[in-house]
Amino acid sequence: MAILSKNINKIQPDIIALVETEHATQEDIVQLSEEFPAYEFRILDGYMMIGVKGHIKNITYVIEEYSHDINFVEMEIANGPLLVALTDTFQKPTMDKRKTLGTVLQLVSERNVDLIVGDFNTPYESVHFRNFETDYNSFHDYGQGFSATWPFGIPLLEIDQIYTVKTLSPILLQKFYYNVSDHAMLVGYFK
């Protein structure tokens, strides 16, 4: 919570999207809401959490067991309405990532999602992400330096991704590492 609060104060993001938050509590939501009254915070299904500098209008949760969790969050921020997909795809040695990522892409495309964020448990270099490039921009090329977001152990992988719909332009992707997670924190700027 201290790291999250410090970064919200420093960066003042419009959207805070977290996956793998199985330890988040309602007390955390109350604390964040009191500390940052301009934001609306919610714990989402699938062990995710969202903070919006504005208003959350609707949340739709989609799960395919042993494949993926996605929360579709409709929100109103200062620049207007936005639809964000928070996703966490599962990792198993026998999993068909082509099918999983294809299903995620189909679901976000059907809903006209503006921003896709999450842990895909699949390296950016995977051929299956190339299908996203038709309708979405990856933040990958806007990063600074080392691209891995899962830096512990071998191999080092860029498994956490941010994509924007083609009408939104990525500007910068920053990564920060903290000893509270085995994933980097991504901060994406877009216009």
PDB file of C-alpha atoms in Angstrom, residues 20-149:
ATOM      1  CA  GLU A  20      -2.941 -10.754  -9.044  1.00  0.00           C
ATOM      2  CA  THR A  21      -4.270  -8.782  -6.067  1.00  0.00           C
ATOM      3  CA  GLU A  22      -5.539 -11.733  -4.060  1.00  0.00           C
ATOM      4  CA  HIS A  23      -4.498 -10.005  -0.821  1.00  0.00           C
ATOM      5  CA  ALA A  24      -6.365  -6.733  -1.493  1.00  0.00           C
ATOM      6  CA  THR A  25      -8.993  -5.997   1.132  1.00  0.00           C
ATOM      7  CA  GLN A  26     -11.947  -3.695   1.534  1.00  0.00           C
ATOM      8  CA  GLU A  27      -9.848  -1.861   4.146  1.00  0.00           C
ATOM      9  CA  ASP A  28      -7.281  -1.144   1.402  1.00  0.00           C
ATOM     10  CA  ILE A  29     -10.054   0.335  -0.754  1.00  0.00           C
ATOM     11  CA  VAL A  30     -11.234   2.533   2.134  1.00  0.00           C
ATOM     12  CA  GLN A  31      -7.663   3.695   2.838  1.00  0.00           C
ATOM     13  CA  LEU A  32      -7.004   4.548  -0.819  1.00  0.00           C
ATOM     14  CA  SER A  33     -10.382   6.281  -1.170  1.00  0.00           C
ATOM     15  CA  GLU A  34      -9.708   8.453   1.881  1.00  0.00           C
ATOM     16  CA  GLU A  35      -6.176   9.281   0.741  1.00  0.00           C
ATOM     17  CA  PHE A  36      -7.197   9.941  -2.890  1.00  0.00           C
ATOM     18  CA  PRO A  37     -10.786  11.255  -2.923  1.00  0.00           C
ATOM     19  CA  ALA A  38     -10.637  12.142  -6.645  1.00  0.00           C
ATOM     20  CA  TYR A  39     -10.398   8.410  -7.434  1.00  0.00           C
ATOM     21  CA  GLU A  40     -12.906   5.602  -7.360  1.00  0.00           C
ATOM     22  CA  PHE A  41     -11.333   2.282  -6.316  1.00  0.00           C
ATOM     23  CA  ARG A  42     -12.800  -1.211  -6.624  1.00  0.00           C
ATOM     24  CA  ILE A  43     -11.692  -4.766  -6.027  1.00  0.00           C
ATOM     25  CA  LEU A  44     -12.628  -6.769  -9.119  1.00  0.00           C
ATOM     26  CA  ASP A  45     -13.329 -10.434  -9.700  1.00  0.00           C
ATOM     27  CA  GLY A  46     -10.362 -12.559 -10.735  1.00  0.00           C
ATOM     28  CA  TYR A  47      -8.058 -10.964  -8.129  1.00  0.00           C
ATOM     29  CA  MET A  48      -7.817  -7.590  -9.829  1.00  0.00           C
ATOM     30  CA  MET A  49      -8.197  -4.015  -8.654  1.00  0.00           C
ATOM     31  CA  ILE A  50      -8.930  -0.725 -10.410  1.00  0.00           C
ATOM     32  CA  GLY A  51      -8.596   2.914  -9.471  1.00  0.00           C
ATOM     33  CA  VAL A  52     -10.078   5.593 -11.712  1.00  0.00           C
ATOM     34  CA  LYS A  53      -9.556   9.333 -11.450  1.00  0.00           C
ATOM     35  CA  GLY A  54     -13.186   9.872 -12.298  1.00  0.00           C
ATOM     36  CA  HIS A  55     -16.146   7.524 -12.181  1.00  0.00           C
ATOM     37  CA  ILE A  56     -16.616   3.804 -12.864  1.00  0.00           C
ATOM     38  CA  LYS A  57     -19.855   3.322 -14.807  1.00  0.00           C
ATOM     39  CA  ASN A  58     -19.983  -0.445 -15.296  1.00  0.00           C
ATOM     40  CA  ILE A  59     -17.897  -3.599 -14.824  1.00  0.00           C
ATOM     41  CA  THR A  60     -18.343  -6.849 -16.734  1.00  0.00           C
ATOM     42  CA  TYR A  61     -16.347  -9.897 -15.687  1.00  0.00           C
ATOM     43  CA  VAL A  62     -15.567 -12.708 -18.134  1.00  0.00           C
ATOM     44  CA  ILE A  63     -13.732 -15.876 -17.180  1.00  0.00           C
ATOM     45  CA  GLU A  64     -12.804 -18.942 -19.134  1.00  0.00           C
ATOM     46  CA  GLU A  65     -11.667 -21.450 -16.560  1.00  0.00           C
ATOM     47  CA  TYR A  66      -7.999 -22.424 -16.858  1.00  0.00           C
ATOM     48  CA  SER A  67      -7.508 -19.822 -19.613  1.00  0.00           C
ATOM     49  CA  HIS A  68      -8.132 -16.192 -18.677  1.00  0.00           C
ATOM     50  CA  ASP A  69      -9.926 -13.607 -16.540  1.00  0.00           C
ATOM     51  CA  ILE A  70     -10.983 -10.262 -18.012  1.00  0.00           C
ATOM     52  CA  ASN A  71     -12.664  -7.314 -16.350  1.00  0.00           C
ATOM     53  CA  PHE A  72     -14.188  -4.818 -18.766  1.00  0.00           C
ATOM     54  CA  VAL A  73     -14.392  -1.486 -16.942  1.00  0.00           C
ATOM     55  CA  GLU A  74     -16.412   1.370 -18.415  1.00  0.00           C
ATOM     56  CA  MET A  75     -15.296   4.661 -16.935  1.00  0.00           C
ATOM     57  CA  GLU A  76     -15.583   8.399 -17.244  1.00  0.00           C
ATOM     58  CA  ILE A  77     -12.304  10.287 -16.851  1.00  0.00           C
ATOM     59  CA  ALA A  78     -11.464  13.953 -17.488  1.00  0.00           C
ATOM     60  CA  ASN A  79     -10.961  13.384 -21.233  1.00  0.00           C
ATOM     61  CA  GLY A  80     -14.234  11.470 -21.665  1.00  0.00           C
ATOM     62  CA  PRO A  81     -15.453   7.877 -21.588  1.00  0.00           C
ATOM     63  CA  LEU A  82     -13.007   4.985 -21.785  1.00  0.00           C
ATOM     64  CA  LEU A  83     -13.411   1.210 -21.846  1.00  0.00           C
ATOM     65  CA  VAL A  84     -10.509  -0.681 -20.275  1.00  0.00           C
ATOM     66  CA  ALA A  85      -9.908  -4.443 -20.276  1.00  0.00           C
ATOM     67  CA  LEU A  86      -7.852  -5.791 -17.365  1.00  0.00           C
ATOM     68  CA  THR A  87      -6.728  -9.287 -18.241  1.00  0.00           C
ATOM     69  CA  ASP A  88      -4.811 -12.089 -16.639  1.00  0.00           C
ATOM     70  CA  THR A  89      -4.135 -15.115 -18.812  1.00  0.00           C
ATOM     71  CA  PHE A  90      -3.101 -18.291 -17.089  1.00  0.00           C
ATOM     72  CA  GLN A  91       0.121 -20.191 -17.551  1.00  0.00           C
ATOM     73  CA  LYS A  92       0.312 -23.938 -17.999  1.00  0.00           C
ATOM     74  CA  PRO A  93       2.851 -25.870 -20.072  1.00  0.00           C
ATOM     75  CA  THR A  94       0.075 -27.527 -22.099  1.00  0.00           C
ATOM     76  CA  MET A  95      -1.951 -24.342 -22.695  1.00  0.00           C
ATOM     77  CA  ASP A  96      -2.638 -23.335 -26.286  1.00  0.00           C
ATOM     78  CA  LYS A  97      -1.672 -19.645 -26.177  1.00  0.00           C
ATOM     79  CA  ARG A  98      -2.902 -19.170 -29.743  1.00  0.00           C
ATOM     80  CA  LYS A  99      -6.428 -20.021 -28.615  1.00  0.00           C
ATOM     81  CA  THR A 100      -6.214 -18.044 -25.356  1.00  0.00           C
ATOM     82  CA  LEU A 101      -4.838 -14.854 -26.916  1.00  0.00           C
ATOM     83  CA  GLY A 102      -7.202 -15.230 -29.870  1.00  0.00           C
ATOM     84  CA  THR A 103     -10.170 -15.385 -27.493  1.00  0.00           C
ATOM     85  CA  VAL A 104      -8.934 -12.348 -25.532  1.00  0.00           C
ATOM     86  CA  LEU A 105      -8.499 -10.391 -28.769  1.00  0.00           C
ATOM     87  CA  GLN A 106     -11.961 -11.418 -29.970  1.00  0.00           C
ATOM     88  CA  LEU A 107     -13.571 -10.325 -26.685  1.00  0.00           C
ATOM     89  CA  VAL A 108     -11.850  -6.922 -26.571  1.00  0.00           C
ATOM     90  CA  SER A 109     -12.520  -6.291 -30.266  1.00  0.00           C
ATOM     91  CA  GLU A 110     -16.222  -7.157 -29.945  1.00  0.00           C
ATOM     92  CA  ARG A 111     -16.571  -4.619 -27.143  1.00  0.00           C
ATOM     93  CA  ASN A 112     -14.460  -1.910 -28.837  1.00  0.00           C
ATOM     94  CA  VAL A 113     -12.068  -1.705 -25.885  1.00  0.00           C
ATOM     95  CA  ASP A 114      -9.892   1.427 -25.779  1.00  0.00           C
ATOM     96  CA  LEU A 115      -7.125   0.141 -23.507  1.00  0.00           C
ATOM     97  CA  ILE A 116      -5.931  -3.408 -22.744  1.00  0.00           C
ATOM     98  CA  VAL A 117      -3.669  -3.979 -19.740  1.00  0.00           C
ATOM     99  CA  GLY A 118      -2.558  -7.096 -17.989  1.00  0.00           C
ATOM    100  CA  ASP A 119      -0.435 -10.114 -17.349  1.00  0.00           C
ATOM    101  CA  PHE A 120      -0.529 -12.285 -20.458  1.00  0.00           C
ATOM    102  CA  ASN A 121       2.047 -14.824 -19.229  1.00  0.00           C
ATOM    103  CA  THR A 122       3.276 -14.817 -22.817  1.00  0.00           C
ATOM    104  CA  PRO A 123       6.367 -13.008 -24.111  1.00  0.00           C
ATOM    105  CA  TYR A 124       5.756  -9.941 -26.264  1.00  0.00           C
ATOM    106  CA  GLU A 125       7.715 -11.666 -29.044  1.00  0.00           C
ATOM    107  CA  SER A 126       5.049 -14.365 -29.372  1.00  0.00           C
ATOM    108  CA  VAL A 127       3.617 -14.582 -32.884  1.00  0.00           C
ATOM    109  CA  HIS A 128       0.142 -14.621 -31.311  1.00  0.00           C
ATOM    110  CA  PHE A 129       0.428 -10.939 -30.334  1.00  0.00           C
ATOM    111  CA  ARG A 130       0.854  -9.947 -33.995  1.00  0.00           C
ATOM    112  CA  ASN A 131      -2.926 -10.323 -34.435  1.00  0.00           C
ATOM    113  CA  PHE A 132      -3.423  -7.511 -31.896  1.00  0.00           C
ATOM    114  CA  GLU A 133      -1.542  -5.095 -34.187  1.00  0.00           C
ATOM    115  CA  THR A 134      -4.444  -4.794 -36.650  1.00  0.00           C
ATOM    116  CA  ASP A 135      -6.582  -2.783 -34.224  1.00  0.00           C
ATOM    117  CA  TYR A 136      -4.254  -1.967 -31.314  1.00  0.00           C
ATOM    118  CA  ASN A 137      -0.934  -0.214 -30.624  1.00  0.00           C
ATOM    119  CA  SER A 138       1.512  -1.900 -28.270  1.00  0.00           C
ATOM    120  CA  PHE A 139       3.439   0.213 -25.772  1.00  0.00           C
ATOM    121  CA  HIS A 140       6.444  -2.074 -26.369  1.00  0.00           C
ATOM    122  CA  ASP A 141       8.226   0.324 -28.746  1.00  0.00           C
ATOM    123  CA  TYR A 142       7.742   3.249 -26.345  1.00  0.00           C
ATOM    124  CA  GLY A 143       9.656   1.704 -23.455  1.00  0.00           C
ATOM    125  CA  GLN A 144      12.886   2.943 -21.986  1.00  0.00           C
ATOM    126  CA  GLY A 145      15.678   0.405 -21.763  1.00  0.00           C
ATOM    127  CA  PHE A 146      15.266  -3.179 -20.609  1.00  0.00           C
ATOM    128  CA  SER A 147      11.872  -4.542 -21.681  1.00  0.00           C
ATOM    129  CA  ALA A 148      11.442  -7.489 -19.296  1.00  0.00           C
ATOM    130  CA  THR A 149       8.581  -7.197 -16.810  1.00  0.00           C
TER     131      THR A 149
END
